[in-house]
Coordinates of N, CA and C in Angstrom, one line a residue:
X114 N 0.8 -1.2 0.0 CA 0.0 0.0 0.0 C 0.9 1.3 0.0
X115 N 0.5 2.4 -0.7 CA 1.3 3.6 -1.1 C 1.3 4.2 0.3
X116 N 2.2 4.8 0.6 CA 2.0 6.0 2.1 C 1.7 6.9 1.4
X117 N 0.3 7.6 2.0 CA 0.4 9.3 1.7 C 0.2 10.2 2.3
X118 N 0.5 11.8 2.4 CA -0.1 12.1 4.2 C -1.7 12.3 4.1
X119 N -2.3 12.2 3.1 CA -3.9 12.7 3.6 C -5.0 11.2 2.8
X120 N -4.9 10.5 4.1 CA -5.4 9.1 3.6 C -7.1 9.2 2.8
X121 N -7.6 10.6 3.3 CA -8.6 10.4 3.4 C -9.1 11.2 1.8
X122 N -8.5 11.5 1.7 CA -8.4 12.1 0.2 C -8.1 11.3 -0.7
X123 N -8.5 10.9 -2.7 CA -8.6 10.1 -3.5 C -6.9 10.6 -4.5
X124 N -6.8 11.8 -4.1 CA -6.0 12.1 -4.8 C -4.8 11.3 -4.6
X125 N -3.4 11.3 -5.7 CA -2.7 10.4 -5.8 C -1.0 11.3 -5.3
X126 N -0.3 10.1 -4.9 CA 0.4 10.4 -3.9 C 1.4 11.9 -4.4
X127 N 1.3 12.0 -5.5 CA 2.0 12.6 -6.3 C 1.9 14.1 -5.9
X128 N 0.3 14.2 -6.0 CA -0.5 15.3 -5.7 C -0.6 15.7 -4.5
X129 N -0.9 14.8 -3.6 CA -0.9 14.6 -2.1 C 0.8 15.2 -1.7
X130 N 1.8 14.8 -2.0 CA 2.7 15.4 -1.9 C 3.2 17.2 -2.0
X131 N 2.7 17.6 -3.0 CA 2.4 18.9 -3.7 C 1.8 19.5 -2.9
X132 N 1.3 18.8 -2.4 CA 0.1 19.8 -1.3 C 0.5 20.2 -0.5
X133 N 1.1 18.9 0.6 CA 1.4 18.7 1.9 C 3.0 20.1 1.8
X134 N 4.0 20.0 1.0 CA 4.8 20.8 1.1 C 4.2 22.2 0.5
X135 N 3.4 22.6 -0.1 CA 3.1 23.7 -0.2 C 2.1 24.1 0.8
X136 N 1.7 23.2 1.7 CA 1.4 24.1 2.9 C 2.0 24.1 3.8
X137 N 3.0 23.2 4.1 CA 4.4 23.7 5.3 C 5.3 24.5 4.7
X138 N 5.4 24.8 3.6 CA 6.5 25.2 2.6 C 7.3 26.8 3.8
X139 N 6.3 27.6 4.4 CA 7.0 28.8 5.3 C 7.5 28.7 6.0
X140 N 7.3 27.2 6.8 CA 7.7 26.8 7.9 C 8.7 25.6 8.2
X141 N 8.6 25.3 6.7 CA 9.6 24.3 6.3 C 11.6 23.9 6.6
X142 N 12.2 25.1 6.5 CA 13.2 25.3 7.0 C 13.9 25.4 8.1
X143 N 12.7 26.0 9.3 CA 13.2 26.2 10.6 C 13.0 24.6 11.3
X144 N 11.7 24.0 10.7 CA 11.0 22.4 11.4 C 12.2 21.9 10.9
X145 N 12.4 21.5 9.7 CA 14.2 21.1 9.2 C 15.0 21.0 10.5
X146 N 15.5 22.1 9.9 CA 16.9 22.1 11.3 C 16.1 21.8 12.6
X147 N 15.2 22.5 13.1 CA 15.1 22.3 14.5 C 14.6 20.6 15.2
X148 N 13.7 20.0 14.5 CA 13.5 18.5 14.6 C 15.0 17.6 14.5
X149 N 15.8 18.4 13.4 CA 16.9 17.1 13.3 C 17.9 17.8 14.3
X150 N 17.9 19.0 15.2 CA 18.5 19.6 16.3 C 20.1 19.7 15.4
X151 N 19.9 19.8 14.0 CA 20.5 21.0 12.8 C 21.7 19.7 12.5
X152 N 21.5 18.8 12.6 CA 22.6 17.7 11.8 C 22.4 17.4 10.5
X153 N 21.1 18.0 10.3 CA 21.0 17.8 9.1 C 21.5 18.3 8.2
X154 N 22.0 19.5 8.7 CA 23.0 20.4 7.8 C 24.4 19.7 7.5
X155 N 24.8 19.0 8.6 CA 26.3 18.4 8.6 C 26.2 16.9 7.4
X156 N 25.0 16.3 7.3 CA 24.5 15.7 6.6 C 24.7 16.0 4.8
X157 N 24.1 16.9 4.6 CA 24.2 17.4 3.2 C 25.5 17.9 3.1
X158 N 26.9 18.6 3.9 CA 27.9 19.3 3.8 C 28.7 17.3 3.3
X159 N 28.5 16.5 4.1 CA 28.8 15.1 4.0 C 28.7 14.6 2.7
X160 N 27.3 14.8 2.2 CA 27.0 13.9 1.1 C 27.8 15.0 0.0
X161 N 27.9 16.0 0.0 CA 28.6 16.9 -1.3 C 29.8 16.7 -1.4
X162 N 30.5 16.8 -0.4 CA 32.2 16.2 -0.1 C 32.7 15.1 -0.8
X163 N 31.5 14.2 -0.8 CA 31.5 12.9 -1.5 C 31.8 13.1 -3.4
X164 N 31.6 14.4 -3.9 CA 31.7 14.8 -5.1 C 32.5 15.8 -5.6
X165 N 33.2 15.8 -4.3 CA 34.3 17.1 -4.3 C 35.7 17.2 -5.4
X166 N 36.1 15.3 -5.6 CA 36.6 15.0 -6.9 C 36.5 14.9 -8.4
X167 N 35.5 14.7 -7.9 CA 34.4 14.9 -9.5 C 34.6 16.4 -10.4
X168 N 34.5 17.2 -9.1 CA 34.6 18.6 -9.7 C 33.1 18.8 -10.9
X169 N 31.8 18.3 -10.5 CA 31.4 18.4 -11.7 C 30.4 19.9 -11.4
X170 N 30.1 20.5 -13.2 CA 29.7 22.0 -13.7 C 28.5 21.9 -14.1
X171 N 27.7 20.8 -13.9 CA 26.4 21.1 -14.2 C 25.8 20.0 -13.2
X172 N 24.9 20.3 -12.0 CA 24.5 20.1 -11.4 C 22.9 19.9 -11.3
X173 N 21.8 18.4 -10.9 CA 20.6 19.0 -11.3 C 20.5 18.5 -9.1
X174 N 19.7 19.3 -9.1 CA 19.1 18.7 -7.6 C 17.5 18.8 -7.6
X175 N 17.4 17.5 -7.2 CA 15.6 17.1 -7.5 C 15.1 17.1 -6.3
X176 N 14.1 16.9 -6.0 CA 13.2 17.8 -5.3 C 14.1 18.5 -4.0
X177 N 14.4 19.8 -5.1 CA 15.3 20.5 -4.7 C 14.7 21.8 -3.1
X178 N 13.1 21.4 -3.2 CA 12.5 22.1 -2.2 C 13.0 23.5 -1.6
X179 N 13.4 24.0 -1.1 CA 14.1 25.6 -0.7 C 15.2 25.6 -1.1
X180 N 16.3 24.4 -1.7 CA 17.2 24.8 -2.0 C 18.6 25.0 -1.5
X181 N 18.3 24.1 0.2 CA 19.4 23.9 1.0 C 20.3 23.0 -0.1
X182 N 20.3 22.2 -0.5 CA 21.3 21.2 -1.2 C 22.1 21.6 -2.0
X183 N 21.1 22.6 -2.6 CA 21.8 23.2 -4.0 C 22.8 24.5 -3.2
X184 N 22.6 24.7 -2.3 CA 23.6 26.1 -1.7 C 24.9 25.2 -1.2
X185 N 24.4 24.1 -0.4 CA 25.4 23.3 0.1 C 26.3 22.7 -1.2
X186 N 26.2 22.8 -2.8 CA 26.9 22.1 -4.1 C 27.3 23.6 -4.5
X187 N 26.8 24.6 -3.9 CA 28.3 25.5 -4.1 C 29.3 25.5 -4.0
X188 N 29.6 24.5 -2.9 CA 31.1 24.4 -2.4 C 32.3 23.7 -3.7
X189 N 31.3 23.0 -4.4 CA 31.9 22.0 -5.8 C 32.2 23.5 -6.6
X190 N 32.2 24.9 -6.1 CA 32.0 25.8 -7.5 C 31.9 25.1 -9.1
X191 N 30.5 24.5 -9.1 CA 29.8 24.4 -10.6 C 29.2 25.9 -11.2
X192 N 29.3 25.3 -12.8 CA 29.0 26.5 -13.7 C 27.2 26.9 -13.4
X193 N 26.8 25.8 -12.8 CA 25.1 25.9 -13.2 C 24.5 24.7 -12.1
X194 N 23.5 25.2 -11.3 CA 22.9 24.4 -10.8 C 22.0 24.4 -11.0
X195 N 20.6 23.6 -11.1 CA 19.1 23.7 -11.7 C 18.5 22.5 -10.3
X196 N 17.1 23.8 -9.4 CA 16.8 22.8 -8.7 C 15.3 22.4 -9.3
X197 N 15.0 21.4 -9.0 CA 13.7 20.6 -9.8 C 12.6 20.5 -8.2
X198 N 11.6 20.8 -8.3 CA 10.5 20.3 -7.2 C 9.1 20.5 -7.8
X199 N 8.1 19.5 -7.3 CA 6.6 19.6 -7.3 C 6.0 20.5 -7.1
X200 N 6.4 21.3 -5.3 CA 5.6 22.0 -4.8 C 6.1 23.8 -5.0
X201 N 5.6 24.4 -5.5 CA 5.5 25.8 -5.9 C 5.6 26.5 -4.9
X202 N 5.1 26.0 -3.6 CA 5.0 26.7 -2.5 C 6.5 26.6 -1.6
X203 N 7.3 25.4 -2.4 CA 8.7 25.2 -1.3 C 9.7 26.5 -2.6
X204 N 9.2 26.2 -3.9 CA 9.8 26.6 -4.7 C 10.5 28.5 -4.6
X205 N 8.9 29.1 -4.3 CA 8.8 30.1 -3.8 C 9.5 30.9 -3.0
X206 N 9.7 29.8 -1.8 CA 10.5 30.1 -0.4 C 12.1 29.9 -1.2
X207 N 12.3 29.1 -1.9 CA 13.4 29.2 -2.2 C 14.5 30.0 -3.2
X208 N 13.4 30.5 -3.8 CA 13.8 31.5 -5.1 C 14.0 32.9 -4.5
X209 N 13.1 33.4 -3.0 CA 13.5 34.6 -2.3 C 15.2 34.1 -1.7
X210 N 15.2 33.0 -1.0 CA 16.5 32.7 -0.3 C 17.6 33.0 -1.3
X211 N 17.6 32.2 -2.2 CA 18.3 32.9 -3.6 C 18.8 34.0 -4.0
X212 N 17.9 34.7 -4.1 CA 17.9 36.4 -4.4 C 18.9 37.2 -3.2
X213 N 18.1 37.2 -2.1 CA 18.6 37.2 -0.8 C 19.9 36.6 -0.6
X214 N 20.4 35.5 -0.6 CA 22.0 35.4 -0.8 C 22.6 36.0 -1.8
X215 N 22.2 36.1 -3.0 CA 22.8 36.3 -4.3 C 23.6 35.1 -4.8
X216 N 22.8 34.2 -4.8 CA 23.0 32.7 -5.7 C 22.1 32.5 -6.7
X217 N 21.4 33.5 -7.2 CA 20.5 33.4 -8.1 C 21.1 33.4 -9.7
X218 N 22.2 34.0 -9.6 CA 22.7 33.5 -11.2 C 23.4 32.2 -11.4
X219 N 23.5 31.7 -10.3 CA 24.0 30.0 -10.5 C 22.9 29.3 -10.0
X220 N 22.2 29.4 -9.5 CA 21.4 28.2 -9.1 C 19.6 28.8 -9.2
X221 N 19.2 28.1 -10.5 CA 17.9 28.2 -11.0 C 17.0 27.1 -10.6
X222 N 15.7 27.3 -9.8 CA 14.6 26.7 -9.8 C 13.6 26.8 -10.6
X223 N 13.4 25.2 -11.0 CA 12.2 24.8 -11.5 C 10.9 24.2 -11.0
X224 N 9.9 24.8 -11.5 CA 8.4 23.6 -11.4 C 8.8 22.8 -12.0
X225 N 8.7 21.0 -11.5 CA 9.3 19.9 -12.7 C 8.4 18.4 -11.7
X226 N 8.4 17.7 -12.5 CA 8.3 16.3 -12.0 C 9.6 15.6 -11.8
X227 N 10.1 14.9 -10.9 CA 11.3 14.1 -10.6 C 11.3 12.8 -11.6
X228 N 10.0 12.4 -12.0 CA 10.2 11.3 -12.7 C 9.3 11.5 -14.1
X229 N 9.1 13.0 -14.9 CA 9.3 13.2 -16.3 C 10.2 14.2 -16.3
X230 N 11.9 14.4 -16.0 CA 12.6 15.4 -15.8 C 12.4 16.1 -17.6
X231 N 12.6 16.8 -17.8 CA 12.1 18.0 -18.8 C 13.6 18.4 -19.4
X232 N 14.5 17.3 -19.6 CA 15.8 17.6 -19.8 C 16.4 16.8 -20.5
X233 N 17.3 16.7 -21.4 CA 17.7 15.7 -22.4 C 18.9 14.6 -21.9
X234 N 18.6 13.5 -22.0 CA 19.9 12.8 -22.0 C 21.2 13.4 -21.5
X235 N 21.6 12.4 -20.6 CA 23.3 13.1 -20.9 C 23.7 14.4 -20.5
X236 N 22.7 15.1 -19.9 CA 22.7 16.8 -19.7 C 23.5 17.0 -18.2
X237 N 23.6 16.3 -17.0 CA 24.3 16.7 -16.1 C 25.3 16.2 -15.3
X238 N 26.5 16.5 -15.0 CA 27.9 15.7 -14.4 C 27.1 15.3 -13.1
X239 N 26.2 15.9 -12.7 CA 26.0 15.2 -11.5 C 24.5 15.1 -10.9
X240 N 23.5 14.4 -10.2 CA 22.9 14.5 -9.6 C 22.2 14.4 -8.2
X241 N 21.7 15.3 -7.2 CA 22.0 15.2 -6.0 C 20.5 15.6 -5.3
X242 N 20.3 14.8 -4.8 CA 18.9 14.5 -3.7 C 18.9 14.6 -2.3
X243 N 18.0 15.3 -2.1 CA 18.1 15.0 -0.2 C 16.6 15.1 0.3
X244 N 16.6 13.9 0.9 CA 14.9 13.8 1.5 C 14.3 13.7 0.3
X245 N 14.2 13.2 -0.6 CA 12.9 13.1 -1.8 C 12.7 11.5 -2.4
X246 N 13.2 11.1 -2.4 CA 13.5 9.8 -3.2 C 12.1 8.9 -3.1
X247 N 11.8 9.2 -1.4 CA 11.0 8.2 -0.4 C 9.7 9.0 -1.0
X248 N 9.9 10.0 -1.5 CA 8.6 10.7 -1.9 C 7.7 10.3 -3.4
X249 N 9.1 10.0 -4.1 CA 8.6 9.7 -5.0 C 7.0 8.4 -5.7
X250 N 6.4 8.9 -6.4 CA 4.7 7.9 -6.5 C 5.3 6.7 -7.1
X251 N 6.4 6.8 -7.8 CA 7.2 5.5 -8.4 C 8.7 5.2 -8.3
X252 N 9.3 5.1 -7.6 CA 10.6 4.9 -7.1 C 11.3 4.7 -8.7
X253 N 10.9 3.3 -8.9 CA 12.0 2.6 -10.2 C 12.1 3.6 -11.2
X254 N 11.0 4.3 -11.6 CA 10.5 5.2 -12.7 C 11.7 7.0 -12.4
X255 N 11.3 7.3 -11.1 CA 12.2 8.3 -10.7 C 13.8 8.1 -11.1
X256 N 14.1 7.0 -10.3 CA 15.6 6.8 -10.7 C 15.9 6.6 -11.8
X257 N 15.3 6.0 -13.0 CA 15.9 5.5 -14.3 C 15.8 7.4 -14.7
X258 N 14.8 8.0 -14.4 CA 14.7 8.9 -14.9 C 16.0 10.0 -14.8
X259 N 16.3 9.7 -13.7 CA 17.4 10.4 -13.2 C 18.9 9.6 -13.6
X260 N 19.0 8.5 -14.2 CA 19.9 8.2 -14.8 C 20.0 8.5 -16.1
X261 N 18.8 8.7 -16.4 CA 19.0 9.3 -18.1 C 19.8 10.0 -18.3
X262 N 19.3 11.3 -17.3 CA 19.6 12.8 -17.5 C 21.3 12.7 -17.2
X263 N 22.1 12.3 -16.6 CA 23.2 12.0 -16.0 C 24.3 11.5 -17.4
X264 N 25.4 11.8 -17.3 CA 26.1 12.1 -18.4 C 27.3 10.9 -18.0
X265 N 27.7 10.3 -18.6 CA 28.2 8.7 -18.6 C 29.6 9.2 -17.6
X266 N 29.7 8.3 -16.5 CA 30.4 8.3 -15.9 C 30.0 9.4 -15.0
X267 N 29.0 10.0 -15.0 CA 28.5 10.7 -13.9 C 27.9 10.3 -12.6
X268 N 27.7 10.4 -11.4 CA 27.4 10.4 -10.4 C 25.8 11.0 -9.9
X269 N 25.3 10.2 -9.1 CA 24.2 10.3 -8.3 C 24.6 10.2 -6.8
X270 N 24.4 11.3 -6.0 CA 24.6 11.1 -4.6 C 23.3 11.6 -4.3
X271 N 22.2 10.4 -3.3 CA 21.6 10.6 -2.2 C 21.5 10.5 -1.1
X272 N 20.7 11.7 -0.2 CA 20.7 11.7 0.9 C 19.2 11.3 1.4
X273 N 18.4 10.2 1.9 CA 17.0 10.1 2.7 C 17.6 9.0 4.4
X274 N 16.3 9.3 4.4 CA 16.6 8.6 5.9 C 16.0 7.1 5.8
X275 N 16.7 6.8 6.9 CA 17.0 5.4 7.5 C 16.5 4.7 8.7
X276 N 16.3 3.4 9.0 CA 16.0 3.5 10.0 C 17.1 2.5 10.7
X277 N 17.1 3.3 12.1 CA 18.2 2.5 12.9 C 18.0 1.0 13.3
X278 N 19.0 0.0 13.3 CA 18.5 -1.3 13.9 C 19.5 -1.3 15.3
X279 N 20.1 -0.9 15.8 CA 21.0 -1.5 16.8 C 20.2 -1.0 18.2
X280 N 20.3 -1.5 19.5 CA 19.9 -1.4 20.7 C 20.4 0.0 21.2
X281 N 20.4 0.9 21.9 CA 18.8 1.1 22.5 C 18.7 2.2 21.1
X282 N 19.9 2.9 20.4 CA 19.5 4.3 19.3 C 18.1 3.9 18.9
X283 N 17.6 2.5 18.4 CA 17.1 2.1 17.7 C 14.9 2.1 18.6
X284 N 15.1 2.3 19.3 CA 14.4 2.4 20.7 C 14.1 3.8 20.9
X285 N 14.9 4.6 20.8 CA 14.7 6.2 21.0 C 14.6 6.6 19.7
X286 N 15.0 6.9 18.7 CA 14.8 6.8 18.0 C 13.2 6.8 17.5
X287 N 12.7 5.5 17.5 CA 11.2 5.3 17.1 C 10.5 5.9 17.7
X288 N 10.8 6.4 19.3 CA 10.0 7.0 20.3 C 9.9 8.4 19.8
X289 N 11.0 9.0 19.5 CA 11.1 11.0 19.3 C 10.3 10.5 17.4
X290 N 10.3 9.9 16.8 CA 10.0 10.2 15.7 C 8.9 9.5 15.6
X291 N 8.2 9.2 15.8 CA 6.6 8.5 15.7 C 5.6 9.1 17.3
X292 N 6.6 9.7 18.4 CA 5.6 10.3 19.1 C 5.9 11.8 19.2
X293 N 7.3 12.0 19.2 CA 7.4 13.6 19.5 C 7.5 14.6 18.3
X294 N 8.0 13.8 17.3 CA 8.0 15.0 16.2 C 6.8 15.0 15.6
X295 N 5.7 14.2 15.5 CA 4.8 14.2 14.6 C 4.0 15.8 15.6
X296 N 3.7 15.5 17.2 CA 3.1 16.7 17.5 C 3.7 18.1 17.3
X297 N 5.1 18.3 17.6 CA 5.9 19.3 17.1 C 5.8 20.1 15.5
X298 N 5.7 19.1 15.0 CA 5.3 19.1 13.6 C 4.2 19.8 13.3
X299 N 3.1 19.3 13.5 CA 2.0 19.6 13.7 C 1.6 21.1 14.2
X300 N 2.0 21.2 15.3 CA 1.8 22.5 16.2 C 2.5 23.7 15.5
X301 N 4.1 23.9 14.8 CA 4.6 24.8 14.2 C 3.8 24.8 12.5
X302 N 3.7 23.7 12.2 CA 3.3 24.1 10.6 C 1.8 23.8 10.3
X303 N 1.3 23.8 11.3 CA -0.1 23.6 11.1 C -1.1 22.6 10.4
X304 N -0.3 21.5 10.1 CA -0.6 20.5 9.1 C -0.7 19.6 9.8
X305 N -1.7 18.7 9.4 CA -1.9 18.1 10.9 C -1.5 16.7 10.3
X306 N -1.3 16.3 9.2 CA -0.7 15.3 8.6 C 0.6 15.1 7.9
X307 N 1.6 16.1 7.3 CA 2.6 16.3 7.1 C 3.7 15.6 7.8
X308 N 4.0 15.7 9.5 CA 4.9 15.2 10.3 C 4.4 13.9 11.0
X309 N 3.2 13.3 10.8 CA 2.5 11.8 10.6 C 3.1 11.5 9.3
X310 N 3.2 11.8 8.2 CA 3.3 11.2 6.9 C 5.0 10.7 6.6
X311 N 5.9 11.7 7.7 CA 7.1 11.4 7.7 C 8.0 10.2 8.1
X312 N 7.7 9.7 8.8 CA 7.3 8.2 9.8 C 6.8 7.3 9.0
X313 N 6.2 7.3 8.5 CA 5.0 6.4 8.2 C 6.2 6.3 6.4
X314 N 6.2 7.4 5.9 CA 7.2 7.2 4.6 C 8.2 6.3 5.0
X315 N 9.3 6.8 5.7 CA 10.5 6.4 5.8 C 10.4 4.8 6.4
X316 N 9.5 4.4 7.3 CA 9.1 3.2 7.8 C 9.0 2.1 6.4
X317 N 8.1 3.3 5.7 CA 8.0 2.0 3.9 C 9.2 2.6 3.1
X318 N 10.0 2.8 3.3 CA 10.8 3.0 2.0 C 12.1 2.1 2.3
X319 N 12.5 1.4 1.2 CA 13.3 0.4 1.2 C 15.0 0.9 1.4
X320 N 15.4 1.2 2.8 CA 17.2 1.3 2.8 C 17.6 0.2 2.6
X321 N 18.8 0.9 3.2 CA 20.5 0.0 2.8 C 20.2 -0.7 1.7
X322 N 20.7 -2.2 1.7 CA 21.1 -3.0 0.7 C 19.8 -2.7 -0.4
X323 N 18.4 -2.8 0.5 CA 17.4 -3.0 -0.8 C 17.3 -1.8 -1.5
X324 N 17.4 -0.7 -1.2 CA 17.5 0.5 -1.8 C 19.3 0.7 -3.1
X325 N 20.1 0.1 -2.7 CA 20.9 -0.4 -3.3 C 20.5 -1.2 -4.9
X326 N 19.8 -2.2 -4.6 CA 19.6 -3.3 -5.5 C 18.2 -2.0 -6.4
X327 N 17.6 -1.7 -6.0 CA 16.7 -0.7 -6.5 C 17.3 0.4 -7.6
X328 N 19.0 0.5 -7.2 CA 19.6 2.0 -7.5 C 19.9 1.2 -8.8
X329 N 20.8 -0.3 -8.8 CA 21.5 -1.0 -9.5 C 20.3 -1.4 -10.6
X330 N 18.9 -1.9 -10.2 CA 18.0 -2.2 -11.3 C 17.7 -1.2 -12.4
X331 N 18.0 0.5 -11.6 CA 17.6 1.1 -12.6 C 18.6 1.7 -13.1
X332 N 19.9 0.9 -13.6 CA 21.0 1.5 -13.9 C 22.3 2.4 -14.0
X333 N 22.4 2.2 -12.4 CA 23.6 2.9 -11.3 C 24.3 1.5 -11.6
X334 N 25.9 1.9 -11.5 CA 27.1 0.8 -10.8 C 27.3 1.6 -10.2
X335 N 28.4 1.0 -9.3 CA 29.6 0.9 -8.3 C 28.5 1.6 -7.2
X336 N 27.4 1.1 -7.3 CA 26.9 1.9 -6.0 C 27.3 1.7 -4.4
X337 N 27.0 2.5 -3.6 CA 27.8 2.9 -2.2 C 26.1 2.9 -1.4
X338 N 26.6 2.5 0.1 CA 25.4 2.9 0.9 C 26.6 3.3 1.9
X339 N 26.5 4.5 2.8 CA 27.0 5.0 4.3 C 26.3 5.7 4.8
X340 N 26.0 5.0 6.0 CA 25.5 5.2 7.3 C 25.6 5.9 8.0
X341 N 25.2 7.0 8.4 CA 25.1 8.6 9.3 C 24.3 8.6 10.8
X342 N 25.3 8.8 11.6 CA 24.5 9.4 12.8 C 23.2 8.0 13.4
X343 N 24.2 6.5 13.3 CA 23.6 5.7 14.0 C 22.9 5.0 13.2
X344 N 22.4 5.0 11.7 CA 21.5 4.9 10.8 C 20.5 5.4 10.4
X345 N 20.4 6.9 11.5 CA 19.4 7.8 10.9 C 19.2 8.2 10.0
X346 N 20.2 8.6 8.9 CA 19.9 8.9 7.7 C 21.4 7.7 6.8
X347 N 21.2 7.8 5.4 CA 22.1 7.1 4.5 C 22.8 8.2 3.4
X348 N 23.8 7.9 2.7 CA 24.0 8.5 1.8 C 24.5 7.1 0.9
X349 N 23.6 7.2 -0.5 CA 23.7 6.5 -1.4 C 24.8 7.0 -2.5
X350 N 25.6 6.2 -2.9 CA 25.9 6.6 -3.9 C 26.0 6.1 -5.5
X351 N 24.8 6.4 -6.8 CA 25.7 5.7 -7.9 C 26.6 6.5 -9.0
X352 N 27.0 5.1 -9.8 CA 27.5 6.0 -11.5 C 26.6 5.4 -12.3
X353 N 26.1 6.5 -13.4 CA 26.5 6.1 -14.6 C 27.5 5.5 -15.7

């Protein structure tokens, strides 16, 4: 069965998605850092390091949402970064942040689907994800999509979360994220299924090895899985 956050609605996860971030989309940044008590930032500085040899100049970041990832792939100084997302409302928040730093001549946001990217073959040295993958309404279909677009011998690095198995992380853990963040959630962004839907995703979405074999079906090699901060989150890695 698909997770989506608004069960009771017909619409499809795709859309449900769209929604859910365009109505936390204001509040989106601060719930970020303050729920992951701001590791998450050390997180994405992690997974970009990982591409630091690559050196690569054309960057796409999919559901690039306000555009933390894409600020964090400046450190690669690439020619062009292009972030891709669903929701218009995270897009928005992200396009002022932009302006406001003055990253707006390198790094352009789009309205886009993650899994009909709007881009030709072969078009980017690299591609880079954080929190979206688990979002996606078709996993297999996302990723091939995103190996299209990727330019031979190019790189995909993601970042989503994971869930811990070892004793007790694995215990606390389930407790702060299935009882304390969902109310937290709730109370700051006013959505009263958004930070339920987070849980309940990451619970169904396939890590480590299976998420691996998933990357490799849709045609990644030499893929990588590493484990962050106890198994809270992963960073995947493939090539083209």
């Amino acid at each position: 069965m698909t997770v989506v956050p608004y069960k009771e609605k017909e619409s499809g996860k795709k859309q449900q998605v769209a929604e859910m971030f365009n109505n936390i989309s204001k509040n989106y940044d601060f719930l970020n850092h303050f729920l992951s008590l701001g590791i998450d930032i050390l997180w994405r500085k992690k997974a970009i390091r990982l591409l630091k040899k690559d050196q690569p100049k054309h960057i796409l970041d999919i559901a690039t949402g306000t555009g933390d990832f894409a600020i964090e792939a400046l450190a690669l100084k690439p020619e062009k970064i292009v972030g891709v997302d669903i929701s218009e409302g995270m897009l928005s928040v992200g396009r002022k942040k932009m302006k406001k730093k003055g990253y707006d001549s390198v790094i352009e946001m789009q309205l886009g689907d993650s899994e009909k990217l709007l881009f030709d073959d072969n078009t980017f040295d690299a591609v880079i994800v954080a929190f979206g993958v688990r979002n996606f309404e078709n996993l297999e279909k996302g990723l091939a999509d995103m190996n299209r677009v990727i330019k031979e011998g190019g790189k995909a690095v993601i970042l989503e979360f994971s869930k811990p198995t070892k004793f007790p992380f694995k215990q606390l853990y389930n407790f702060y994220f299935k009882a304390i963040l969902p109310k937290i959630g709730k109370v700051i962004s006013k959505d009263n299924a958004a930070y339920t839907y987070l849980p309940e995703s990451v619970e169904a979405f396939p890590d480590g090895k299976k998420f691996l074999e998933v990357l490799e079906k849709t045609g990644f090699k030499n893929t990588q899985c590493k484990s962050l901060t106890f198994g809270v989150s992963s960073i995947y890695i493939g090539e083209k």
